[in-house]
Coordinates of C-alpha atoms in Angstrom, one line a residue:
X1 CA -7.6 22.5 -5.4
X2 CA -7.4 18.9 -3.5
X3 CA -7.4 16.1 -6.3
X4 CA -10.3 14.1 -6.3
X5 CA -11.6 10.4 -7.6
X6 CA -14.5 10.9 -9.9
X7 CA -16.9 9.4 -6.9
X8 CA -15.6 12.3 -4.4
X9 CA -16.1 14.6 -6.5
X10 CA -19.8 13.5 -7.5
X11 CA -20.4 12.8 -3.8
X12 CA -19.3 16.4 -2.9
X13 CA -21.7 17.9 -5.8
X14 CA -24.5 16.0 -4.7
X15 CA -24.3 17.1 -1.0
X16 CA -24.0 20.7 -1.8
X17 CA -27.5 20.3 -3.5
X18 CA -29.9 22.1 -1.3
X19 CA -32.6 19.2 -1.0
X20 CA -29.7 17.0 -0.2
X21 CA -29.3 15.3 3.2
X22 CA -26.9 12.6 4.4
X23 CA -26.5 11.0 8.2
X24 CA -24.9 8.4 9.8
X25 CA -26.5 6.9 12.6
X26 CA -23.4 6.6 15.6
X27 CA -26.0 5.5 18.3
X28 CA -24.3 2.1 19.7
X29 CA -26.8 -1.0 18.9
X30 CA -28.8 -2.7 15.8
X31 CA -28.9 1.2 14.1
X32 CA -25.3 1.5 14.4
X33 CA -23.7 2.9 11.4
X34 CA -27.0 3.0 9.2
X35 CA -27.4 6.1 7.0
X36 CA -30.0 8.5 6.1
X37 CA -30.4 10.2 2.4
X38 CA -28.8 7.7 0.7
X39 CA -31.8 6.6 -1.1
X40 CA -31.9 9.8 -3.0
X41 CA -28.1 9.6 -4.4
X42 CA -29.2 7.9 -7.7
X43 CA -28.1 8.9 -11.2
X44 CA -30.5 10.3 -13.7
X45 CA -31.8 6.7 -14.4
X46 CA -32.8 6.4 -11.2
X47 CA -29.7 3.5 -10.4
X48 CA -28.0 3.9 -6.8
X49 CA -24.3 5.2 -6.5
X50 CA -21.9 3.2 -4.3
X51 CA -21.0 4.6 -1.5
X52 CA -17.9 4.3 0.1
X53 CA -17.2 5.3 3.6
X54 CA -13.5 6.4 2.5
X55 CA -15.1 9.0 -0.3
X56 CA -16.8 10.9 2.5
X57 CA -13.7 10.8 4.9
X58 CA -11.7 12.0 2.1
X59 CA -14.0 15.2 1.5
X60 CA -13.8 15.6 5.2
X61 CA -10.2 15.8 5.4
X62 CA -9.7 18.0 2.9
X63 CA -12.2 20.4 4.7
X64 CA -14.7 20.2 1.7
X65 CA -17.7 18.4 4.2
X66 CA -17.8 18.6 7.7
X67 CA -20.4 17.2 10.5
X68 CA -22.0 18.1 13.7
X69 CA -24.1 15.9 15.9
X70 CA -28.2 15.3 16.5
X71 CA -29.9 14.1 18.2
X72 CA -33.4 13.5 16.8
X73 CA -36.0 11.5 18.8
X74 CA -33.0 11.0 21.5
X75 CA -30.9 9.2 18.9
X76 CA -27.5 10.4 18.6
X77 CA -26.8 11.1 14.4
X78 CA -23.6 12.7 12.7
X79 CA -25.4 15.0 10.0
X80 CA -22.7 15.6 7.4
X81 CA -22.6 19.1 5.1
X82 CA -20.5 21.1 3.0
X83 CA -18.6 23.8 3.7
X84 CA -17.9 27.3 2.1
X85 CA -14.2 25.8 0.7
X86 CA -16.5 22.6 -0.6
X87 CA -19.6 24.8 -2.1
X88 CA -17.2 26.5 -3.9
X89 CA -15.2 23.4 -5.4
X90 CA -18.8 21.9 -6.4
X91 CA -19.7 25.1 -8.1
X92 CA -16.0 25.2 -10.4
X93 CA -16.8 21.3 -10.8
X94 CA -20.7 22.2 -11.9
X95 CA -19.1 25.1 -14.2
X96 CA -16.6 23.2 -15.9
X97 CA -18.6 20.1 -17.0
X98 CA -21.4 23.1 -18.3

């Protein structure tokens, strides 16, 4: 199991949700780099998360998240998931603090 910072390993629990939904806009102008779902990674009081853009690499190096590109309404979006290897981590994370 890859060792983890407390923030990856709440980031990579919160994307395996199945209402969960995170993009980064890569389209080239004022939308550059903005993200989509963020607004919904809050903690139970309703206070956002940080996010850090090095959290999310590191889940994607370590093959937990991975991407693929869109293209909705013609603008081009990297939509980021988990993978099998990075369910199964959340779910042994979920288990253990249960």
């Amino acid at each position: 199991m890859p060792k983890l910072t407390l923030e990856q390993k709440r980031l990579l629990i919160w994307l395996s949700l199945t209402t969960t939904h995170f993009e980064i806009c890569r389209e080239v102008g004022h939308s550059y780099r903005q993200t989509n779902g963020l607004e919904r990674y809050v903690n139970k009081h309703g206070d956002r998360y940080k996010f850090d853009m090095r959290t999310l690499n590191k889940l994607v190096i370590e093959g937990l998240v991975t991407s693929e590109i869109l293209y909705p309404f013609g603008i081009k979006q990297e939509h980021y998931f988990v993978t099998e290897k990075g369910r199964a981590y959340a779910y042994q994370l979920r288990t253990a603090v249960s």
